[in-house]
Amino acid sequence: SLMMDVLRIIANVVIMGVLVFSACKPVDVPEDPQGLEGFPVTVMTYNIYGARPAFGKPPANLPEIAAVINRYKPDFVALQEVDVFTRRSGKDVNQADSLAKLTGMSYFFAKAIDKDGGSYGDAVLSRHEIIESTAFKMGVNVMLGGEMRSVAMVKVNINNKPLYFASTHLDHLSDETNRIHQANELKSIVESVDGNLILGGDFNATPGSQTISVIKEYLTLGCKNCSPTYPSNNPARTIDYLMYKPLNNFIIQNYMVIDEPYASDHCPVISIIRVK
C-alpha cells in the first residue's frame, strides 16, 4: 500500500509536469494580451533603390527585394524609387508589376518623372483587392530645381470598411525648401481623403526637421522614438516612416526597422497597425 501511494504521487507529479509543460509551449496563434480593439493590418514601407543592391552586389535584384517582403507577409507595402521600363533596370522590366507577381499581391504605380527612357516613381503593393487608385504629383521650387514627386494611393475594403493606403517620396536635396513645399502639397492630398489613411514613405527628413513638423500637423507618426533607417549597412538617420490619420482610429501594435543591409540602401520599416 505504501508502494501504491508512492506510485500515485509519482503519477500525479508527472501529470502536473505535463500540464505545466503544455501551458508553457509556444502557441502558433498570435495572442492579443492587451485586448486591443480593431483589426490588425501589417504595413511596410521600403525604398528599393531601383532594386539596385547598395553594397557590392549586381544591379536590379528584384527577387532579393521580394524575399524581404515575403518574409513578413505584409498586407500593404509602400515602395519608393521604383523603375518602370528604364534602361538601367531593364527596358522590358516593370518593377512594380514584377514585385507584385513575386509576392502574390496587386499593385498600383504612380509616375513621378521620366527616367532613363522609362518612368520612375512610387508604388503600392496590396494583398487586398484594389477598388480605387489615384496618382498625385508634387512639385518643386522653380529656383531650387530638383525632381517632381508622386503619391500612389489605393483604396481597399477590409471587414467591409474602406481603408486608404499610400506611398510617397519627398525631395532629396540638402536644402529643405522643396520638402517643406511638398509637405504642404501632401497636406491637401491627405485632407482630400475622407476616411482612414495609412501612408508610408521616404521623406528624406529627420524627426526634428521642419518638414516632419509640418507633416505632424495632419498625420501621426507610427513611431515615437524612431529608429534610424538609412544607410542600410550602418543606419544613422531616420528618414523612412509609416504614418496615419485620423489619430483616434488607429492603434500601433508594434513598429520596427528591419535589419536588411544588402537588398537596398534603405532599411524597410514594418508595423502592425490596428484599425478601429
Coordinates of C-alpha atoms in Angstrom, one line a residue:
S1 CA 0.0 0.0 0.0
L2 CA 3.0 2.3 0.7
M3 CA 4.3 1.4 -2.8
M4 CA 0.9 2.2 -4.3
D5 CA 0.9 5.7 -2.6
V6 CA 4.4 6.4 -3.9
L7 CA 3.4 5.4 -7.4
R8 CA 0.3 7.6 -7.1
I9 CA 2.4 10.6 -6.0
I10 CA 4.9 10.0 -8.9
A11 CA 2.0 9.7 -11.4
N12 CA 0.5 13.0 -10.1
V13 CA 3.9 14.8 -10.3
V14 CA 4.3 13.5 -13.9
I15 CA 0.7 14.6 -14.9
M16 CA 1.3 18.1 -13.3
G17 CA 4.6 18.3 -15.2
V18 CA 2.9 17.5 -18.5
L19 CA 0.2 20.2 -17.7
V20 CA 2.8 22.8 -16.9
F21 CA 4.9 21.9 -20.0
S22 CA 1.8 22.1 -22.2
A23 CA 0.9 25.5 -20.7
C24 CA 4.4 26.8 -21.5
K25 CA 4.6 25.6 -25.1
P26 CA 4.7 28.4 -27.7
V27 CA 1.3 28.8 -29.4
D28 CA 1.1 29.4 -33.1
V29 CA -2.0 31.6 -32.8
P30 CA -0.8 35.2 -32.1
E31 CA -2.1 36.2 -28.8
D32 CA -3.6 39.7 -28.1
P33 CA -2.5 40.2 -24.5
Q34 CA -3.5 43.9 -24.4
G35 CA -7.0 43.1 -25.6
L36 CA -6.7 45.8 -28.2
E37 CA -9.7 46.7 -30.3
G38 CA -10.0 46.8 -34.1
F39 CA -8.5 44.5 -36.7
P40 CA -4.7 44.3 -37.4
V41 CA -3.2 45.4 -40.7
T42 CA 0.5 44.7 -41.3
V43 CA 2.1 47.5 -43.4
M44 CA 5.6 48.1 -44.7
T45 CA 7.5 51.0 -46.4
Y46 CA 10.5 50.2 -48.5
N47 CA 12.7 52.5 -50.6
I48 CA 14.0 49.8 -53.0
Y49 CA 16.7 52.0 -54.7
G50 CA 15.5 50.8 -58.2
A51 CA 16.2 47.3 -56.8
R52 CA 19.9 48.0 -57.2
P53 CA 21.6 46.5 -54.1
A54 CA 23.6 49.2 -52.5
F55 CA 26.7 47.4 -51.4
G56 CA 28.8 45.3 -53.8
K57 CA 26.1 43.2 -55.5
P58 CA 24.8 43.1 -59.1
P59 CA 22.1 45.6 -60.1
A60 CA 18.4 45.2 -60.0
N61 CA 17.9 42.1 -57.9
L62 CA 14.1 42.1 -57.6
P63 CA 13.9 38.5 -56.1
E64 CA 16.0 39.8 -53.2
I65 CA 13.6 42.7 -52.5
A66 CA 10.6 40.2 -52.9
A67 CA 12.3 37.8 -50.4
V68 CA 12.4 40.6 -47.8
I69 CA 8.7 41.4 -48.3
N70 CA 7.7 37.7 -48.4
R71 CA 9.5 37.1 -45.1
Y72 CA 7.0 39.4 -43.3
K73 CA 3.8 38.9 -45.4
P74 CA 2.5 42.4 -45.1
D75 CA -1.0 43.4 -46.2
F76 CA 0.4 46.5 -47.9
V77 CA 3.8 47.8 -49.0
A78 CA 4.7 51.4 -49.9
L79 CA 7.5 51.3 -52.4
Q80 CA 9.8 54.2 -53.4
E81 CA 12.4 54.6 -56.2
V82 CA 10.5 52.2 -58.5
D83 CA 11.7 51.9 -62.1
V84 CA 9.3 51.0 -64.9
F85 CA 10.9 50.2 -68.3
T86 CA 14.1 52.2 -67.7
R87 CA 17.4 51.4 -69.4
R88 CA 19.2 51.0 -66.1
S89 CA 16.8 48.4 -64.7
G90 CA 15.7 46.8 -68.0
K91 CA 13.6 48.2 -70.8
D92 CA 11.2 45.3 -70.5
V93 CA 11.0 45.4 -66.7
N94 CA 8.1 47.0 -64.8
Q95 CA 9.5 46.6 -61.2
A96 CA 6.1 47.2 -59.6
D97 CA 4.5 44.5 -61.7
S98 CA 7.4 42.1 -61.1
L99 CA 7.3 42.6 -57.4
A100 CA 3.5 42.1 -57.3
K101 CA 4.0 38.8 -59.1
L102 CA 6.9 37.7 -56.9
T103 CA 4.8 38.5 -53.7
G104 CA 1.4 37.4 -54.9
M105 CA 0.0 40.9 -54.4
S106 CA -1.8 43.5 -56.5
Y107 CA -0.1 46.8 -57.4
F108 CA -0.5 50.4 -58.4
F109 CA 2.3 52.6 -59.7
A110 CA 2.4 56.4 -59.8
K111 CA 4.9 58.0 -62.1
A112 CA 6.9 61.0 -60.6
I113 CA 9.3 61.7 -63.6
D114 CA 10.6 60.3 -66.8
K115 CA 13.9 58.5 -66.1
D116 CA 16.4 56.8 -68.4
G117 CA 14.0 56.0 -71.2
G118 CA 11.2 54.9 -68.8
S119 CA 9.3 56.0 -65.7
Y120 CA 10.3 56.4 -62.0
G121 CA 8.1 56.9 -59.0
D122 CA 6.2 55.3 -56.2
A123 CA 4.1 52.1 -55.9
V124 CA 1.8 50.3 -53.6
L125 CA 1.5 46.5 -53.2
S126 CA -1.7 45.2 -51.7
R127 CA -2.9 41.8 -50.6
H128 CA -6.5 43.1 -50.7
E129 CA -8.4 43.9 -53.9
I130 CA -7.7 47.5 -55.0
I131 CA -11.1 49.1 -55.6
E132 CA -9.8 52.6 -56.4
S133 CA -6.3 54.0 -57.2
T134 CA -5.1 57.6 -57.6
A135 CA -1.8 59.2 -58.6
F136 CA -0.9 62.7 -57.3
K137 CA 2.0 64.9 -58.3
M138 CA 4.0 67.2 -56.0
G139 CA 6.2 70.0 -57.4
V140 CA 9.5 71.7 -56.6
N141 CA 10.6 75.3 -56.0
V142 CA 11.5 76.6 -59.5
M143 CA 14.5 78.5 -58.3
L144 CA 15.9 75.4 -56.5
G145 CA 15.1 72.8 -59.1
G146 CA 15.0 69.1 -58.2
E147 CA 12.6 66.3 -59.1
M148 CA 8.8 66.3 -59.2
R149 CA 7.5 63.7 -56.7
S150 CA 4.4 61.5 -56.7
V151 CA 1.9 59.9 -54.3
A152 CA 0.5 56.4 -55.2
M153 CA -2.8 55.9 -53.3
V154 CA -5.2 52.9 -53.2
K155 CA -8.5 52.2 -51.6
V156 CA -9.5 48.7 -50.4
N157 CA -12.2 47.3 -48.2
I158 CA -11.2 45.2 -45.2
N159 CA -14.0 43.8 -43.0
N160 CA -16.4 45.8 -45.2
K161 CA -14.7 49.0 -44.1
P162 CA -12.8 51.3 -46.5
L163 CA -9.1 51.8 -45.9
Y164 CA -6.7 54.0 -47.9
F165 CA -3.0 53.2 -48.2
A166 CA -0.4 55.4 -49.9
S167 CA 3.3 55.7 -50.8
T168 CA 5.4 58.8 -51.3
H169 CA 9.0 60.0 -51.6
L170 CA 9.9 63.6 -50.8
D171 CA 12.8 65.6 -52.4
H172 CA 16.4 64.6 -51.6
L173 CA 18.3 67.9 -51.9
S174 CA 20.2 69.1 -48.9
D175 CA 18.2 72.3 -48.9
E176 CA 14.8 71.6 -47.2
T177 CA 12.8 74.1 -49.3
N178 CA 11.4 71.5 -51.7
R179 CA 10.5 69.1 -48.9
I180 CA 8.6 71.8 -47.0
H181 CA 6.8 72.7 -50.2
Q182 CA 5.9 69.1 -50.9
A183 CA 4.8 68.6 -47.2
N184 CA 2.3 71.4 -47.7
E185 CA 1.1 69.9 -51.0
L186 CA 0.8 66.5 -49.3
K187 CA -1.4 68.1 -46.7
S188 CA -4.1 69.0 -49.3
I189 CA -3.8 65.4 -50.8
V190 CA -4.2 63.8 -47.3
E191 CA -7.1 66.1 -46.4
S192 CA -8.9 65.3 -49.6
V193 CA -9.2 61.7 -48.2
D194 CA -12.4 61.2 -46.2
G195 CA -11.6 58.1 -44.3
N196 CA -8.8 56.0 -42.6
L197 CA -5.4 56.5 -44.3
I198 CA -2.0 54.9 -43.7
L199 CA 0.9 56.4 -45.6
G200 CA 4.4 55.1 -45.9
G201 CA 7.4 56.8 -47.5
D202 CA 10.9 58.0 -47.7
F203 CA 10.6 61.6 -46.5
N204 CA 14.3 62.4 -46.6
A205 CA 13.7 64.3 -43.4
T206 CA 14.7 63.5 -39.8
P207 CA 12.2 63.6 -36.9
G208 CA 13.3 67.0 -35.7
S209 CA 13.2 68.7 -39.2
Q210 CA 10.8 71.4 -40.2
T211 CA 9.4 69.1 -42.9
I212 CA 8.3 66.5 -40.3
S213 CA 6.9 69.2 -38.1
V214 CA 4.7 70.3 -41.0
I215 CA 3.6 66.7 -41.7
K216 CA 2.8 66.1 -38.0
E217 CA 0.1 68.8 -38.3
Y218 CA -2.0 66.5 -40.3
L219 CA -0.6 62.9 -39.9
T220 CA 0.5 60.9 -36.8
L221 CA 3.9 59.2 -36.9
G222 CA 3.7 55.5 -36.1
C223 CA 6.9 55.7 -34.1
K224 CA 7.7 57.8 -31.0
N225 CA 11.5 57.3 -30.8
C226 CA 12.0 56.5 -34.4
S227 CA 15.0 54.2 -35.2
P228 CA 17.4 55.0 -38.0
T229 CA 16.6 53.7 -41.4
Y230 CA 19.5 54.9 -43.7
P231 CA 22.0 53.9 -44.9
S232 CA 21.0 50.2 -44.5
N233 CA 24.6 48.9 -43.9
N234 CA 25.0 51.3 -41.0
P235 CA 21.8 53.2 -40.2
A236 CA 22.4 56.7 -38.9
R237 CA 19.4 58.8 -40.0
T238 CA 15.7 58.3 -39.6
I239 CA 14.1 59.3 -42.9
D240 CA 11.6 56.4 -43.7
Y241 CA 8.3 56.4 -41.8
L242 CA 4.8 54.9 -41.5
M243 CA 2.0 57.5 -40.6
Y244 CA -1.7 57.6 -40.3
K245 CA -4.9 59.6 -39.9
P246 CA -7.2 60.2 -38.1
L247 CA -5.4 59.8 -34.9
N248 CA -8.2 58.1 -32.9
N249 CA -8.9 55.4 -35.4
F250 CA -5.6 53.6 -35.2
I251 CA -3.6 51.8 -32.5
I252 CA 0.1 50.9 -33.2
Q253 CA 0.6 47.3 -32.0
N254 CA 4.3 47.2 -33.0
Y255 CA 6.7 49.2 -35.2
M256 CA 10.2 48.2 -36.2
V257 CA 13.0 48.9 -38.6
I258 CA 14.1 45.7 -40.3
D259 CA 17.9 45.0 -40.3
E260 CA 18.4 44.3 -44.0
P261 CA 21.8 45.7 -45.2
Y262 CA 22.1 44.4 -48.7
A263 CA 18.9 44.4 -50.8
S264 CA 18.6 48.3 -50.9
D265 CA 20.4 51.3 -49.4
H266 CA 17.4 51.9 -47.1
C267 CA 16.1 49.5 -44.4
P268 CA 12.4 48.6 -44.7
V269 CA 10.1 49.7 -41.9
I270 CA 7.2 47.4 -40.8
S271 CA 4.3 47.9 -38.4
I272 CA 1.2 46.1 -37.2
I273 CA -1.5 48.8 -37.0
R274 CA -4.9 48.1 -35.6
V275 CA -7.8 49.8 -37.4
K276 CA -10.7 50.6 -35.0

